[in-house]
Amino acid sequence: QVQLVESGGGLVQPGGSLRLSCAASGSVLSINAMGWYRQAPGKQRELVAVTTSGGSTNYADSVKGRFTISRDNAKNTVYLQMNRLKPEDTGVYYCYIDLFLNGYWGQGTQVTVSS
Protein backbone atom coordinates (compact mmCIF):
# COMPACT_ATOMS: atom_id res chain seq x y z
CA GLN A 1 0.00 0.00 0.00
CA VAL A 2 1.21 3.49 -0.87
CA GLN A 3 0.22 6.63 0.97
CA LEU A 4 0.76 10.24 -0.05
CA VAL A 5 0.80 12.94 2.58
CA GLU A 6 0.58 16.55 1.47
CA SER A 7 1.52 19.62 3.43
CA GLY A 8 2.33 23.29 2.95
CA GLY A 9 -1.01 24.77 2.01
CA GLY A 10 -2.50 27.78 3.70
CA LEU A 11 -3.59 31.37 3.35
CA VAL A 12 -1.28 33.82 1.63
CA GLN A 13 -1.55 37.32 0.24
CA PRO A 14 -1.33 38.00 -3.49
CA GLY A 15 2.30 38.12 -4.52
CA GLY A 16 3.32 35.79 -1.73
CA SER A 17 4.84 32.33 -1.84
CA LEU A 18 4.12 28.84 -0.61
CA ARG A 19 5.87 25.52 -0.96
CA LEU A 20 3.83 22.36 -1.10
CA SER A 21 5.28 18.96 -0.39
CA CYS A 22 4.01 15.45 -0.98
CA ALA A 23 5.74 12.50 0.62
CA ALA A 24 5.09 8.96 -0.52
CA SER A 25 5.47 6.03 1.83
CA GLY A 26 4.86 2.33 1.65
CA SER A 27 5.65 0.07 -1.25
CA VAL A 28 7.16 2.68 -3.54
CA LEU A 29 9.31 1.23 -6.28
CA SER A 30 9.85 2.77 -9.68
CA ILE A 31 8.17 6.12 -10.18
CA ASN A 32 7.12 7.01 -13.68
CA ALA A 33 5.97 10.54 -12.96
CA MET A 34 4.85 12.87 -10.21
CA GLY A 35 2.61 15.85 -10.57
CA TRP A 36 0.39 18.44 -9.00
CA TYR A 37 -3.22 19.12 -9.89
CA ARG A 38 -5.56 21.76 -8.57
CA GLN A 39 -9.27 22.35 -8.54
CA ALA A 40 -11.27 25.41 -7.59
CA PRO A 41 -15.02 25.35 -6.89
CA GLY A 42 -16.93 25.40 -10.13
CA LYS A 43 -13.81 24.89 -12.20
CA GLN A 44 -12.26 21.96 -13.98
CA ARG A 45 -9.45 20.13 -12.27
CA GLU A 46 -6.25 20.93 -14.10
CA LEU A 47 -2.71 19.70 -14.25
CA VAL A 48 -0.45 22.32 -12.72
CA ALA A 49 2.95 20.71 -13.11
CA VAL A 50 4.47 17.33 -13.77
CA THR A 51 7.94 15.83 -13.64
CA THR A 52 8.90 12.52 -15.21
CA SER A 53 11.51 9.93 -14.37
CA GLY A 54 13.48 11.24 -17.31
CA GLY A 55 13.72 14.64 -15.68
CA SER A 56 11.43 16.56 -17.96
CA THR A 57 8.93 19.04 -16.56
CA ASN A 58 5.77 20.58 -17.86
CA TYR A 59 3.66 23.43 -16.52
CA ALA A 60 0.25 24.85 -17.14
CA ASP A 61 0.48 28.11 -19.06
CA SER A 62 -1.10 29.95 -16.16
CA VAL A 63 1.76 29.11 -13.79
CA LYS A 64 4.79 29.16 -16.06
CA GLY A 65 7.51 31.36 -14.67
CA ARG A 66 5.96 31.37 -11.21
CA PHE A 67 5.82 27.73 -10.10
CA THR A 68 8.60 25.17 -9.94
CA ILE A 69 8.20 21.44 -9.45
CA SER A 70 11.05 19.44 -7.96
CA ARG A 71 11.62 16.14 -6.24
CA ASP A 72 13.82 14.35 -3.76
CA ASN A 73 14.12 10.82 -5.05
CA ALA A 74 15.73 9.50 -1.88
CA LYS A 75 12.73 10.62 0.14
CA ASN A 76 10.10 9.90 -2.52
CA THR A 77 8.92 13.45 -2.14
CA VAL A 78 7.74 15.96 -4.70
CA TYR A 79 7.54 19.71 -4.12
CA LEU A 80 5.79 22.62 -5.70
CA GLN A 81 7.32 26.02 -5.11
CA MET A 82 4.73 28.69 -5.81
CA ASN A 83 5.81 32.30 -6.17
CA ARG A 84 3.99 35.51 -7.05
CA LEU A 85 0.72 33.89 -6.15
CA LYS A 86 -2.51 35.25 -7.57
CA PRO A 87 -6.11 34.93 -6.34
CA GLU A 88 -6.84 32.67 -9.30
CA ASP A 89 -4.32 30.18 -7.90
CA THR A 90 -6.75 29.47 -5.09
CA GLY A 91 -7.93 25.89 -4.92
CA VAL A 92 -7.30 22.44 -3.55
CA TYR A 93 -3.98 21.07 -4.69
CA TYR A 94 -3.54 17.35 -5.15
CA CYS A 95 -0.36 15.38 -5.52
CA TYR A 96 -0.35 12.43 -7.91
CA ILE A 97 2.27 9.74 -8.29
CA ASP A 98 2.33 7.27 -11.15
CA LEU A 99 3.97 3.97 -10.22
CA PHE A 100 3.46 2.44 -13.67
CA LEU A 101 0.97 -0.22 -12.56
CA ASN A 102 -0.90 2.02 -10.16
CA GLY A 103 -1.43 5.67 -9.46
CA TYR A 104 -2.00 7.36 -6.11
CA TRP A 105 -3.52 10.66 -5.07
CA GLY A 106 -2.74 12.78 -2.07
CA GLN A 107 -5.51 13.94 0.23
CA GLY A 108 -5.39 17.48 -1.08
CA THR A 109 -4.25 20.68 0.56
CA GLN A 110 -6.06 24.01 0.43
CA VAL A 111 -4.30 27.04 -1.00
CA THR A 112 -6.05 30.36 -0.58
CA VAL A 113 -4.65 33.55 -2.07
CA SER A 114 -6.47 36.55 -0.69
CA SER A 115 -5.94 39.92 0.93
XYZ file of C-alpha atoms in Angstrom:
115
model
C 0.000 0.000 0.000
C 1.208 3.487 -0.875
C 0.221 6.634 0.974
C 0.763 10.237 -0.049
C 0.798 12.941 2.585
C 0.580 16.552 1.467
C 1.517 19.623 3.426
C 2.327 23.286 2.951
C -1.007 24.772 2.014
C -2.502 27.779 3.699
C -3.593 31.374 3.352
C -1.276 33.816 1.628
C -1.552 37.324 0.236
C -1.327 37.996 -3.490
C 2.303 38.121 -4.516
C 3.323 35.787 -1.730
C 4.839 32.326 -1.845
C 4.118 28.836 -0.609
C 5.871 25.525 -0.960
C 3.831 22.360 -1.104
C 5.276 18.956 -0.391
C 4.012 15.455 -0.980
C 5.744 12.500 0.616
C 5.086 8.955 -0.516
C 5.472 6.034 1.830
C 4.859 2.331 1.645
C 5.649 0.070 -1.249
C 7.161 2.675 -3.538
C 9.305 1.226 -6.276
C 9.852 2.772 -9.682
C 8.172 6.123 -10.183
C 7.116 7.013 -13.681
C 5.969 10.539 -12.960
C 4.849 12.871 -10.214
C 2.611 15.848 -10.569
C 0.386 18.441 -8.998
C -3.221 19.116 -9.888
C -5.556 21.761 -8.573
C -9.275 22.354 -8.536
C -11.269 25.412 -7.593
C -15.019 25.347 -6.885
C -16.931 25.403 -10.134
C -13.814 24.893 -12.198
C -12.259 21.959 -13.980
C -9.445 20.127 -12.273
C -6.255 20.932 -14.100
C -2.715 19.701 -14.248
C -0.452 22.319 -12.723
C 2.948 20.714 -13.113
C 4.474 17.328 -13.771
C 7.944 15.831 -13.637
C 8.895 12.525 -15.206
C 11.505 9.926 -14.366
C 13.483 11.243 -17.309
C 13.719 14.637 -15.677
C 11.426 16.556 -17.961
C 8.933 19.041 -16.565
C 5.767 20.583 -17.864
C 3.657 23.427 -16.521
C 0.253 24.851 -17.145
C 0.482 28.106 -19.058
C -1.105 29.951 -16.165
C 1.760 29.110 -13.786
C 4.795 29.163 -16.057
C 7.505 31.359 -14.674
C 5.959 31.373 -11.205
C 5.815 27.733 -10.100
C 8.599 25.167 -9.938
C 8.202 21.439 -9.452
C 11.049 19.435 -7.959
C 11.622 16.145 -6.235
C 13.819 14.349 -3.757
C 14.120 10.823 -5.048
C 15.733 9.497 -1.882
C 12.725 10.620 0.136
C 10.096 9.901 -2.524
C 8.919 13.453 -2.141
C 7.736 15.964 -4.703
C 7.537 19.705 -4.120
C 5.787 22.618 -5.702
C 7.322 26.020 -5.111
C 4.732 28.686 -5.811
C 5.810 32.302 -6.172
C 3.991 35.506 -7.051
C 0.715 33.892 -6.153
C -2.511 35.248 -7.573
C -6.106 34.925 -6.342
C -6.840 32.665 -9.297
C -4.317 30.185 -7.904
C -6.754 29.466 -5.090
C -7.933 25.885 -4.921
C -7.303 22.441 -3.553
C -3.982 21.074 -4.691
C -3.544 17.347 -5.151
C -0.358 15.377 -5.525
C -0.350 12.433 -7.909
C 2.272 9.737 -8.293
C 2.332 7.274 -11.152
C 3.969 3.967 -10.223
C 3.460 2.437 -13.667
C 0.971 -0.220 -12.564
C -0.899 2.020 -10.156
C -1.433 5.674 -9.461
C -1.999 7.361 -6.114
C -3.517 10.656 -5.068
C -2.740 12.779 -2.068
C -5.510 13.936 0.226
C -5.393 17.484 -1.077
C -4.254 20.684 0.564
C -6.056 24.014 0.430
C -4.296 27.040 -0.998
C -6.052 30.359 -0.582
C -4.654 33.546 -2.067
C -6.472 36.550 -0.693
C -5.942 39.916 0.926
